[in-house]
XYZ file of N, CA and C in Angstrom:
831
model
N 31.159 6.005 0.428
C 31.734 7.078 -0.648
C 33.190 6.296 -1.405
N 33.272 6.246 -2.961
C 34.385 6.162 -3.508
C 35.192 7.429 -3.540
N 36.412 7.177 -3.567
C 37.123 8.321 -3.693
C 38.109 8.321 -5.011
N 38.167 9.517 -5.517
C 39.289 9.234 -6.649
C 40.626 9.706 -6.222
N 41.559 8.786 -6.594
C 43.487 8.859 -6.171
C 43.777 10.491 -6.890
N 44.436 11.206 -6.011
C 44.903 12.641 -5.961
C 44.145 13.548 -6.138
N 42.398 13.486 -5.512
C 41.908 14.738 -5.464
C 42.344 15.453 -4.228
N 41.887 16.651 -4.699
C 42.380 17.452 -3.706
C 41.544 17.663 -2.441
N 42.093 18.242 -1.574
C 41.176 18.138 -0.213
C 40.278 18.735 -0.101
N 40.393 20.369 -0.854
C 39.032 21.066 -0.708
C 37.577 20.336 -1.687
N 38.028 19.764 -2.741
C 37.027 19.094 -3.093
C 36.375 17.562 -2.315
N 37.484 17.016 -1.198
C 37.112 15.779 -0.134
C 36.188 16.245 0.409
N 36.905 17.812 0.974
C 35.866 18.234 2.485
C 34.313 18.828 1.687
N 33.985 19.318 0.432
C 33.015 19.478 -0.081
C 32.179 17.987 -0.346
N 32.959 17.482 -0.548
C 32.067 16.092 -0.844
C 31.195 15.534 0.416
N 32.386 15.697 1.658
C 31.891 14.984 2.844
C 30.640 16.283 3.635
N 30.913 17.437 3.172
C 29.993 18.174 3.535
C 28.583 17.912 3.419
N 28.480 17.260 2.070
C 27.476 17.502 0.998
C 26.854 15.871 1.415
N 27.981 15.019 1.900
C 27.137 13.532 2.599
C 26.326 13.706 3.425
N 27.691 14.902 4.491
C 26.871 15.139 5.685
C 25.580 15.636 5.717
N 24.949 16.648 5.013
C 23.746 17.172 4.828
C 22.819 16.011 4.226
N 23.026 14.830 3.385
C 22.227 13.900 2.693
C 21.631 13.129 4.153
N 22.751 12.528 4.731
C 22.559 11.757 5.691
C 21.671 12.585 6.993
N 21.817 13.796 7.170
C 21.190 14.516 7.931
C 19.670 14.563 8.332
N 19.262 14.703 6.716
C 18.057 14.586 5.778
C 17.523 13.294 6.295
N 18.069 12.474 5.902
C 17.309 11.021 6.360
C 16.980 10.786 7.714
N 18.256 11.022 8.755
C 18.672 10.969 9.853
C 17.502 11.833 10.835
N 16.901 12.642 10.468
C 16.028 13.306 10.864
C 14.980 12.785 10.193
N 14.624 12.083 9.043
C 12.697 11.504 8.951
C 12.059 11.171 10.090
N 10.753 11.646 9.906
C 9.668 11.391 10.853
C 9.243 9.917 10.551
N 9.913 9.128 11.719
C 8.909 7.959 11.470
C 7.324 7.960 11.919
N 7.305 8.565 12.632
C 5.700 8.798 12.889
C 4.991 9.454 11.949
N 5.893 9.633 10.719
C 4.456 9.924 9.644
C 3.703 11.607 9.799
N 4.023 12.032 10.754
C 2.792 13.061 11.510
C 2.126 14.004 10.192
N 2.783 14.045 9.454
C 2.153 15.147 8.592
C 1.480 14.534 7.481
N 1.628 13.248 6.908
C 0.720 12.037 6.413
C -0.296 12.151 7.257
N -0.470 11.314 8.321
C -1.365 11.162 9.430
C -2.225 12.529 9.195
N -1.859 13.688 9.787
C -2.696 14.688 9.544
C -3.337 15.023 7.961
N -2.912 15.012 7.125
C -3.369 15.184 5.467
C -4.515 13.885 5.387
N -4.492 12.986 5.664
C -5.709 11.515 5.935
C -6.477 11.568 7.052
N -6.039 12.242 8.156
C -7.530 12.407 9.026
C -8.388 13.459 8.791
N -8.047 14.480 7.710
C -8.595 15.628 7.569
C -9.227 15.600 5.791
N -9.192 13.917 5.259
C -9.424 13.987 4.192
C -9.992 12.334 3.498
N -9.229 11.535 4.512
C -10.066 10.114 4.400
C -11.829 10.513 5.437
N -12.562 9.329 4.259
C -14.120 9.653 5.048
C -14.560 8.176 5.138
N -14.443 7.771 6.355
C -14.562 6.004 6.620
C -16.623 5.895 6.602
N -16.627 4.845 5.943
C -17.910 4.569 5.680
C -18.258 3.211 5.944
N -19.509 2.660 5.819
C -20.025 0.983 6.217
C -19.541 0.388 7.515
N -19.411 1.559 8.271
C -18.981 0.953 9.573
C -17.542 1.210 9.830
N -17.111 1.873 8.663
C -15.280 1.447 9.014
C -14.709 0.395 8.264
N -15.223 -0.282 7.554
C -15.326 -1.456 6.682
C -14.706 -0.989 5.569
N -14.601 0.412 4.937
C -14.230 1.078 3.861
C -14.104 2.504 4.221
N -13.506 3.528 2.873
C -13.335 4.613 2.792
C -13.521 5.505 1.591
N -13.569 6.889 1.362
C -13.426 7.264 0.821
C -12.635 8.822 0.754
N -12.262 9.452 -0.015
C -11.318 9.989 -0.129
C -11.287 11.637 -0.578
N -11.418 12.695 -0.201
C -11.592 13.773 -0.764
C -10.137 14.287 -1.217
N -10.437 14.028 -2.489
C -9.345 14.651 -3.493
C -9.184 16.411 -3.708
N -10.746 16.682 -3.586
C -10.778 17.970 -3.727
C -9.919 18.784 -2.513
N -10.219 18.326 -1.250
C -9.549 18.757 -0.050
C -8.277 18.787 -0.279
N -8.095 17.835 -0.615
C -6.419 17.237 -0.829
C -5.715 18.036 -1.847
N -6.490 18.224 -2.892
C -5.680 19.410 -3.965
C -5.862 20.814 -3.466
N -6.529 21.087 -2.426
C -5.882 22.310 -1.425
C -5.181 22.265 -1.013
N -4.802 21.279 -0.291
C -3.382 21.189 0.531
C -2.219 20.852 -0.281
N -2.399 20.867 -1.481
C -1.378 20.124 -2.172
C -0.082 20.598 -1.520
N 0.470 21.884 -0.982
C 1.422 22.121 -0.584
C 2.206 21.139 0.741
N 1.141 21.081 1.596
C 1.538 20.326 2.536
C 1.578 18.510 2.282
N 0.891 18.077 1.182
C 1.381 16.733 0.132
C 2.484 16.573 -0.441
N 3.078 17.773 -0.835
C 4.334 17.880 -1.736
C 5.589 17.711 -0.381
N 5.533 18.661 0.499
C 6.115 18.658 1.745
C 6.575 17.318 2.362
N 5.713 16.777 2.386
C 5.765 14.997 2.781
C 6.625 14.163 1.736
N 5.798 14.548 0.582
C 6.507 13.673 -0.354
C 8.023 13.914 -0.524
N 8.757 15.158 -0.682
C 9.791 15.309 -0.504
C 10.624 14.943 0.463
N 9.758 14.831 1.816
C 10.780 14.087 3.058
C 10.644 12.446 2.569
N 10.241 11.973 1.895
C 10.245 10.751 1.422
C 11.195 10.713 0.484
N 11.307 11.392 -0.595
C 12.367 11.505 -1.611
C 13.854 11.837 -1.065
N 14.048 12.284 0.154
C 15.405 12.719 0.686
C 15.910 11.636 1.614
N 14.921 10.851 1.333
C 15.795 9.493 2.124
C 16.533 8.602 1.645
N 18.142 8.349 1.929
C 19.011 7.621 1.432
C 19.038 6.213 1.463
N 19.319 5.311 0.684
C 19.077 4.311 0.286
C 20.216 3.486 1.740
N 20.961 3.930 2.124
C 21.595 3.186 2.729
C 21.204 3.270 4.086
N 20.414 4.736 4.276
C 20.043 4.695 5.687
C 18.873 4.140 5.938
N 17.756 4.033 4.924
C 16.952 3.252 4.888
C 16.851 1.812 5.433
N 18.178 1.118 4.479
C 18.548 0.374 4.926
C 18.964 -0.266 6.528
N 19.618 0.734 7.064
C 20.086 0.612 8.629
C 18.560 0.436 9.716
N 17.212 0.802 8.817
C 16.010 0.709 9.933
C 15.569 -0.489 10.224
N 14.891 -0.820 11.197
C 14.180 -2.270 11.470
C 13.248 -2.608 10.385
N 12.896 -3.612 10.054
C 12.216 -3.890 9.056
C 10.586 -3.716 8.973
N 10.332 -2.893 10.617
C 8.704 -2.912 10.564
C 8.830 -1.176 10.111
N 9.831 -0.625 10.150
C 10.100 0.605 9.842
C 9.775 1.106 8.374
N 11.040 0.191 7.803
C 11.222 -0.188 6.201
C 9.231 0.093 5.740
N 9.000 -1.037 6.046
C 8.087 -1.928 5.205
C 6.861 -0.205 5.713
N 6.910 -0.076 6.884
C 5.905 1.209 6.649
C 5.951 2.178 6.089
N 7.194 2.940 6.070
C 7.518 3.677 4.991
C 7.253 3.592 3.408
N 7.556 2.474 2.643
C 7.088 1.990 1.838
C 5.800 1.913 1.377
N 4.698 1.315 2.323
C 3.156 1.766 2.308
C 2.961 2.699 1.887
N 3.296 3.543 3.287
C 3.043 5.092 2.844
C 3.203 5.517 1.925
N 4.854 5.462 1.341
C 4.977 6.199 -0.456
C 3.881 6.127 -1.322
N 3.531 4.185 -1.364
C 2.782 4.208 -2.358
C 1.673 4.614 -2.120
N 0.792 4.566 -1.061
C -0.300 5.396 -0.855
C -0.439 7.057 -1.201
N 0.749 7.457 -0.698
C 1.071 9.251 -0.890
C 1.125 9.444 -2.201
N 2.465 8.465 -3.018
C 2.680 8.893 -4.362
C 1.285 8.674 -5.768
N 0.446 7.646 -4.776
C -0.551 7.404 -5.778
C -1.907 8.495 -5.544
N -1.943 9.057 -4.456
C -2.529 10.287 -3.782
C -2.081 11.417 -5.147
N -0.648 11.703 -5.152
C -0.632 12.968 -5.912
C -0.382 12.124 -7.800
N -0.589 11.245 -7.967
C -0.508 10.731 -9.223
C -2.277 10.631 -10.078
N -3.136 11.028 -8.791
C -4.420 11.002 -8.981
C -4.694 12.602 -9.086
N -4.085 13.487 -7.996
C -4.315 14.641 -8.181
C -3.794 15.598 -9.533
N -2.980 15.017 -10.257
C -2.734 15.552 -11.382
C -3.068 15.523 -12.389
N -4.540 14.990 -12.358
C -5.446 14.802 -13.361
C -6.834 15.385 -12.956
N -6.916 15.011 -11.493
C -8.424 15.274 -10.650
C -8.630 16.587 -10.903
N -10.011 16.968 -11.241
C -11.129 15.926 -11.282
C -11.473 15.472 -12.595
N -10.530 15.689 -13.603
C -10.715 14.657 -14.668
C -10.693 13.352 -15.241
N -10.946 13.043 -14.334
C -10.572 11.525 -14.755
C -11.938 10.763 -13.655
N -12.262 9.259 -13.907
C -13.111 8.476 -13.433
C -12.803 7.642 -12.426
N -11.241 7.060 -13.041
C -10.506 5.845 -12.248
C -8.788 6.083 -12.990
N -8.486 5.572 -12.231
C -6.702 5.743 -12.372
C -6.378 5.049 -13.385
N -7.301 4.087 -14.011
C -6.726 3.571 -15.160
C -7.466 4.776 -16.336
N -8.207 5.943 -16.194
C -7.579 6.560 -17.283
C -6.300 7.206 -17.311
N -5.264 7.286 -16.755
C -3.901 7.721 -16.639
C -3.281 6.950 -17.498
N -3.558 5.920 -18.274
C -3.174 4.920 -18.751
C -3.458 3.466 -19.330
N -3.595 3.051 -19.642
C -3.800 1.661 -19.721
C -2.601 0.522 -19.514
N -3.226 -0.809 -19.025
C -2.297 -1.793 -18.484
C -1.240 -2.163 -19.531
N -1.451 -2.142 -20.716
C -0.478 -2.652 -21.618
C 0.689 -1.522 -22.264
N 0.004 -0.083 -22.168
C 0.735 0.845 -22.730
C 0.580 2.207 -21.464
N 1.792 2.645 -21.285
C 1.648 3.602 -20.265
C 0.671 3.028 -18.782
N 0.994 2.415 -18.466
C 0.411 1.892 -17.244
C 0.634 2.822 -16.114
N -0.458 3.688 -15.460
C -0.365 4.289 -14.622
C 0.913 4.265 -13.449
N 1.429 2.644 -13.430
C 1.679 2.111 -12.435
C 3.222 1.896 -12.688
N 3.402 2.197 -14.000
C 4.970 2.143 -14.258
C 5.239 3.634 -14.620
N 4.699 4.716 -14.580
C 5.035 5.917 -15.131
C 5.908 6.305 -14.124
N 7.238 7.070 -14.281
C 8.225 7.387 -13.553
C 7.941 8.860 -13.016
N 7.218 8.933 -12.075
C 6.606 10.486 -11.815
C 7.315 10.789 -10.465
N 7.967 10.102 -9.555
C 8.415 11.109 -8.443
C 9.984 10.130 -8.355
N 10.774 10.611 -7.207
C 12.061 9.930 -6.974
C 12.006 9.170 -5.472
N 12.823 8.125 -5.292
C 12.935 7.859 -4.551
C 14.326 6.630 -4.196
N 14.923 7.114 -3.202
C 16.276 6.330 -2.906
C 17.427 7.198 -4.507
N 16.806 8.112 -4.628
C 18.024 8.936 -5.865
C 17.585 8.645 -7.087
N 17.124 7.856 -7.426
C 16.658 7.678 -8.896
C 14.798 8.034 -9.027
N 14.551 8.069 -10.467
C 13.130 8.262 -10.955
C 12.624 6.930 -10.737
N 11.446 6.896 -10.109
C 11.002 5.370 -9.619
C 9.187 5.117 -10.137
N 8.567 4.330 -10.145
C 7.231 4.077 -10.677
C 6.059 3.595 -9.264
N 5.373 3.473 -9.423
C 4.616 2.793 -8.446
C 4.730 1.107 -8.112
N 5.106 0.163 -9.044
C 5.025 -0.957 -9.434
C 6.322 -1.064 -8.956
N 7.115 -0.353 -8.903
C 8.603 -0.500 -8.329
C 8.999 -0.733 -6.693
N 7.825 0.059 -6.156
C 7.844 0.308 -4.649
C 7.385 -1.387 -4.625
N 5.493 -1.590 -4.936
C 5.413 -2.725 -4.839
C 5.458 -4.313 -4.953
N 6.578 -4.153 -6.290
C 6.760 -5.442 -6.808
C 7.929 -5.561 -6.439
N 9.039 -4.815 -6.474
C 10.611 -5.012 -6.739
C 11.098 -4.298 -4.857
N 10.315 -4.138 -4.156
C 10.604 -3.885 -2.794
C 9.504 -4.838 -1.638
N 8.642 -4.083 -1.280
C 7.761 -4.562 -1.011
C 7.387 -6.185 -1.024
N 6.859 -6.760 -2.253
C 6.852 -8.016 -2.469
C 7.805 -9.004 -2.613
N 9.176 -8.293 -2.690
C 10.452 -8.806 -2.938
C 10.221 -10.212 -1.887
N 10.560 -11.583 -2.461
C 10.497 -12.677 -1.613
C 11.705 -12.408 -0.638
N 11.609 -12.569 0.465
C 12.514 -12.771 1.601
C 12.530 -10.824 2.214
N 12.062 -10.281 1.392
C 12.368 -8.590 1.999
C 11.138 -8.787 3.497
N 10.069 -8.507 3.392
C 8.616 -8.734 3.985
C 7.704 -9.725 4.115
N 7.753 -10.550 3.386
C 7.112 -11.796 3.152
C 5.818 -11.569 4.004
N 4.839 -10.916 3.774
C 3.657 -10.343 4.754
C 2.735 -9.986 3.582
N 1.819 -11.136 3.405
C 0.477 -10.714 2.160
C -0.545 -10.035 2.888
N -0.240 -9.567 3.908
C -1.353 -8.243 4.628
C -1.001 -7.115 3.955
N 0.166 -6.932 3.323
C 0.252 -5.800 2.588
C -0.616 -5.360 1.350
N -1.429 -6.566 0.661
C -2.374 -6.059 -0.085
C -3.572 -5.187 0.505
N -3.833 -5.417 1.800
C -4.933 -4.393 2.471
C -4.446 -3.491 2.785
N -3.120 -3.016 2.883
C -2.706 -1.600 2.980
C -2.361 -0.546 1.577
N -1.962 -1.278 0.734
C -1.445 -0.393 -0.468
C -2.616 0.031 -0.985
N -3.007 1.129 -1.156
C -4.214 1.369 -2.029
C -3.684 2.320 -3.234
N -5.053 1.254 -4.519
C -4.639 1.647 -5.478
C -5.898 2.785 -6.223
N -6.324 3.686 -5.100
C -7.373 4.908 -5.645
C -8.543 4.116 -6.539
N -8.809 2.880 -5.901
C -10.171 2.424 -6.263
C -11.254 1.629 -5.410
N -12.829 1.841 -5.662
C -13.303 1.422 -5.158
C -13.164 -0.195 -4.841
N -12.789 -1.043 -5.216
C -12.316 -2.090 -5.197
C -11.162 -2.894 -4.579
N -10.146 -1.650 -4.084
C -9.022 -2.100 -3.512
C -9.417 -1.993 -2.101
N -8.631 -2.504 -1.190
C -8.948 -2.120 0.425
C -8.841 -1.215 0.198
N -9.400 0.273 1.783
C -9.742 0.965 2.225
C -8.431 1.920 2.152
N -8.235 3.120 1.826
C -7.008 4.038 2.308
C -7.528 4.275 3.842
N -6.278 3.594 4.513
C -6.193 4.266 6.171
C -6.354 5.484 6.549
N -6.958 5.808 7.242
C -7.500 7.040 8.036
C -6.215 7.643 8.818
N -5.112 7.259 8.830
C -3.847 7.363 9.423
C -2.768 6.641 8.618
N -1.444 6.994 8.822
C 0.114 6.667 8.720
C 0.170 5.533 9.362
N 0.713 4.474 8.464
C 1.577 3.388 9.032
C 2.663 3.701 9.640
N 2.602 3.087 10.613
C 4.092 3.370 11.647
C 4.817 2.049 11.922
N 5.844 2.388 12.056
C 6.951 0.831 12.631
C 6.564 0.155 13.573
N 6.385 0.906 14.706
C 5.877 0.527 16.175
C 4.664 -0.270 16.198
N 3.435 0.088 15.676
C 2.345 -0.540 15.218
C 1.617 -1.056 14.072
N 2.694 -1.568 13.632
C 2.656 -1.830 12.046
C 1.812 -2.907 12.149
N 2.171 -4.422 12.858
C 1.692 -5.592 13.199
C 0.061 -5.212 13.129
N -0.450 -4.533 14.576
C -1.856 -4.136 14.870
C -2.412 -3.338 13.513
N -1.877 -2.875 13.147
C -2.383 -2.024 11.895
C -3.033 -2.584 10.162
N -1.882 -3.448 10.087
C -1.939 -4.390 9.277
C -2.986 -5.579 9.348
N -3.024 -5.910 10.850
C -4.252 -6.934 10.881
C -5.910 -6.424 10.898
N -5.196 -4.819 11.491
C -6.870 -4.396 11.273
C -7.515 -4.342 10.022
N -6.573 -3.483 9.035
C -6.724 -3.537 7.373
C -7.156 -5.047 7.343
N -6.632 -6.058 7.397
C -7.204 -7.377 6.801
C -8.662 -7.365 7.475
N -8.954 -7.457 8.512
C -10.368 -7.346 9.216
C -11.099 -6.757 8.434
N -10.632 -5.315 8.442
C -11.483 -4.513 7.741
C -12.143 -5.055 6.719
N -11.089 -5.156 5.401
C -11.246 -5.613 4.378
C -12.144 -7.176 3.914
N -11.990 -7.699 5.118
C -12.357 -9.135 4.798
C -14.068 -9.545 5.235
N -14.095 -8.246 6.421
C -15.793 -8.097 6.854
C -16.489 -7.277 6.279
N -15.788 -6.594 4.748
C -17.036 -6.251 3.575
C -17.602 -6.985 3.043
N -19.035 -7.371 3.041
C -19.229 -8.467 2.506
C -19.824 -7.714 0.884
N -19.717 -6.759 0.530
C -19.594 -6.411 -0.906
C -18.409 -7.237 -1.948
N -17.294 -7.277 -0.754
C -16.046 -7.507 -1.616
C -15.356 -9.125 -1.335
N -16.031 -9.583 -0.395
C -15.697 -10.584 0.245
C -16.802 -11.544 1.197
N -17.320 -12.908 1.090
C -18.033 -13.337 1.298
C -18.288 -14.536 1.471
N -18.937 -15.283 1.961
C -19.111 -16.859 1.746
C -21.088 -17.007 1.269
N -21.271 -18.113 0.265
C -22.470 -17.606 -0.386
C -22.553 -19.452 -0.077
N -23.779 -19.766 1.006
C -24.011 -21.325 1.562
C -24.404 -21.389 0.237
N -25.257 -20.882 -0.638
C -26.493 -21.840 -1.432
C -25.667 -22.947 -2.348
N -23.880 -22.200 -2.553
C -23.253 -22.791 -3.669
C -21.756 -23.178 -2.672
N -21.504 -22.776 -1.485
C -20.655 -23.177 -0.892
C -19.496 -22.758 -1.132
N -19.312 -21.697 -1.540
C -18.435 -20.976 -2.528
C -18.317 -19.451 -1.663
N -16.710 -19.411 -1.549
C -16.508 -18.468 -0.965
C -16.216 -17.476 -2.128
N -16.782 -16.257 -2.226
C -16.847 -15.598 -2.982
C -15.881 -13.899 -2.543
N -14.504 -13.778 -3.187
C -13.654 -12.843 -2.659
C -13.451 -12.049 -3.535
N -11.873 -11.101 -3.516
C -11.712 -9.825 -4.206
C -10.765 -10.985 -5.015
N -10.915 -10.169 -6.687
C -9.910 -10.433 -7.302
C -8.420 -10.345 -6.836
N -7.835 -9.678 -5.763
C -6.591 -9.604 -5.069
C -6.080 -10.944 -4.959
N -7.332 -12.069 -4.459
C -6.728 -13.132 -3.819
C -6.317 -13.845 -5.306
N -6.976 -13.795 -6.679
C -6.549 -14.205 -7.574
C -4.910 -13.966 -8.165
N -5.382 -12.564 -8.558
C -3.849 -11.806 -8.888
C -2.901 -12.194 -7.919
N -3.029 -12.405 -6.758
C -1.737 -12.468 -5.539
C -1.970 -13.778 -4.918
N -2.595 -14.608 -5.234
C -2.415 -15.972 -4.515
C -1.339 -16.409 -4.185
N -0.262 -16.699 -4.731
C 0.778 -17.111 -4.532
C 1.633 -16.284 -2.911
N 1.210 -14.978 -2.804
C 1.456 -14.237 -1.837
C 0.774 -14.923 -0.296
N 0.037 -15.654 -0.608
C -1.219 -16.320 0.608
C -0.844 -17.403 0.652
N -0.120 -18.168 0.272
C 0.579 -19.711 0.113
C 1.560 -20.002 0.305
N 2.601 -18.472 0.708
C 4.094 -18.611 0.635
C 4.639 -18.813 2.262
N 3.790 -19.356 3.385
C 4.415 -19.679 4.653
C 4.258 -18.616 5.683
N 3.202 -17.657 4.767
C 3.044 -16.473 6.243
C 2.488 -17.099 7.625
N 3.474 -17.036 8.013
C 3.055 -17.560 10.359
C 2.241 -19.343 9.798
N 3.069 -20.135 8.594
C 2.089 -21.078 8.422
C 1.353 -21.687 7.530
N 1.003 -20.380 6.843
C 0.164 -20.631 6.093
C 0.393 -21.024 4.531
N -0.108 -22.150 4.205
C 0.393 -22.495 2.720
C -0.271 -22.501 1.644
N -1.525 -22.029 2.118
C -2.695 -22.095 0.942
C -3.769 -20.838 1.081
N -4.369 -20.380 0.226
C -5.301 -19.263 0.006
C -6.682 -19.855 1.086
N -6.896 -20.817 0.911
C -8.309 -22.025 1.659
C -7.552 -21.737 3.618
N -6.477 -21.764 3.372
C -5.972 -21.737 4.757
C -6.013 -20.148 5.206
N -5.510 -19.441 4.691
C -5.460 -17.690 4.893
C -7.045 -17.631 5.197
N -7.988 -17.827 4.500
C -9.111 -17.347 4.211
C -10.211 -18.094 5.822
N -9.798 -19.337 5.719
C -10.635 -19.964 6.950
C -9.933 -19.397 7.849
N -8.754 -18.591 8.408
C -8.230 -18.230 9.246
C -8.964 -17.090 10.081
N -10.157 -16.387 8.979
C -10.944 -15.159 9.316
C -12.214 -15.764 8.827
N -12.685 -17.049 9.273
C -13.817 -17.405 8.754
C -15.193 -16.677 9.535
N -14.515 -15.819 10.827
C -15.711 -14.962 11.887
C -16.375 -13.879 10.916
N -15.278 -13.949 9.877
C -16.045 -12.494 8.891
C -16.197 -12.793 7.670
N -16.355 -13.751 7.164
C -16.792 -14.154 5.907
C -17.823 -15.066 5.785
N -18.304 -15.832 6.740
C -19.583 -16.464 7.286
C -20.590 -16.015 8.361
N -21.554 -16.344 8.579
C -22.546 -15.793 9.161
C -22.267 -16.397 10.456
N -22.525 -18.158 9.957
C -22.888 -18.948 11.055
C -21.953 -20.172 11.682
N -22.040 -20.550 12.846
C -21.107 -21.638 13.116
C -20.706 -22.735 12.385
N -22.170 -23.001 11.765
C -21.390 -24.423 11.253
C -21.119 -23.725 9.589
N -21.398 -22.672 9.082
C -20.660 -22.301 7.725
C -19.274 -21.812 8.049
N -18.990 -20.976 8.970
C -17.813 -21.019 9.799
C -16.854 -22.361 9.528
N -17.288 -23.271 10.210
C -16.246 -24.543 10.636
C -15.578 -24.976 8.803
N -16.974 -25.037 8.077
C -16.665 -25.470 6.704
C -15.192 -24.701 6.078
N -15.460 -23.526 6.475
C -14.083 -22.500 6.012
C -13.095 -23.157 6.812
N -12.875 -23.150 7.939
C -11.915 -23.553 8.683
C -11.410 -24.457 8.199
N -12.360 -26.083 7.687
C -11.699 -26.911 7.508
C -11.615 -26.970 5.752
N -11.316 -25.903 5.167
C -11.413 -25.639 3.887
C -12.516 -26.783 3.091
N -13.687 -26.737 3.315
C -14.286 -27.911 2.245
C -15.174 -26.791 1.468
N -14.895 -25.594 1.229
C -15.623 -24.758 0.155
C -14.590 -24.508 -1.053
N -15.964 -23.823 -2.152
C -15.016 -23.459 -3.186
C -14.710 -21.617 -3.445
N -13.435 -21.720 -4.356
C -13.306 -19.990 -4.121
C -14.128 -19.416 -5.636
N -14.697 -18.468 -5.822
C -14.566 -17.444 -6.505
C -13.945 -16.033 -6.854
N -13.993 -15.378 -7.379
C -13.572 -14.225 -7.568
C -14.537 -13.082 -8.023
N -14.632 -12.411 -7.665
C -15.476 -10.990 -7.518
C -15.348 -10.127 -8.455
N -15.537 -9.014 -9.485
C -15.092 -8.234 -10.266
C -14.513 -7.101 -9.551
N -13.398 -7.010 -10.155
C -12.686 -5.974 -9.793
C -13.482 -4.343 -9.943
N -14.245 -3.455 -8.831
C -14.531 -2.080 -9.579
C -13.342 -1.137 -9.706
N -12.560 -0.432 -10.549
C -11.857 0.365 -10.941
C -12.465 1.664 -10.612
N -13.742 2.017 -10.700
C -13.985 3.542 -10.175
C -13.234 3.928 -9.361
N -12.814 5.554 -9.275
C -12.202 5.994 -8.307
C -13.072 5.954 -6.869
N -12.094 6.110 -5.890
C -12.599 6.204 -4.524
C -13.164 7.496 -3.896
N -13.475 8.285 -4.342
C -13.404 9.549 -3.953
C -14.601 9.633 -3.601
N -15.035 10.980 -2.511
C -16.070 11.274 -1.877
C -16.894 11.722 -3.518
N -18.341 11.319 -3.235
C -18.988 11.691 -4.202
C -19.183 13.564 -4.614
N -19.086 13.977 -5.511
C -19.252 15.379 -5.720
C -20.507 15.849 -5.972
């Protein structure tokens, strides 16, 4: 905090008291994200053997006060305190914030929408650019969390985040049935990656054409998968590391690991990831 020369002591004392309250709110933040986990466990339904999920938005709407309280706890965190946390706790916080605020965005129109894109189009009034919440003391939008913080070069540099952030769509990797937490983040991100790549409706090897058919996520964010994460410098190398999930036979898996396959992209399904009504 900067001080103005000649400020009166009562004003300084009040400012210090307010600063202390703000710091206390941040310091008391629950890094276990228990409130978010409780909501997710009640309203996320695993399908397809746990490789995908559906969201009970009607149930979440009935628990809107609990969601609001969790979102307020996120908004109360100060930037300076956030930056004092270990990187894993920071990233878990940002992923949970993205997912929870996305749910809040959907609930603002639910059940009168079929897709998150009903809330605005990509060019004009994009749902991902609407400033409908506060974080670090400023109005923010979802793209700010994802592209300016989570994906910022040199910040976290983990492409597996693309299997953790959820855009409320069927084409998107599943909304996890629990919160992300710093102490287990690597394990959780790896499980999310494996779940998504094991879903043959969205990622699979086609032996007749010797082609990997994968989600458009790998097209849109391809550079994230060739930026050197754990020595990986190409999309084929990243996918080859998960050959056991993408191809059925040892011979096909060997082709993937040797990067001797083509890559094509499956059209994205923007339908809402809701439990059927």
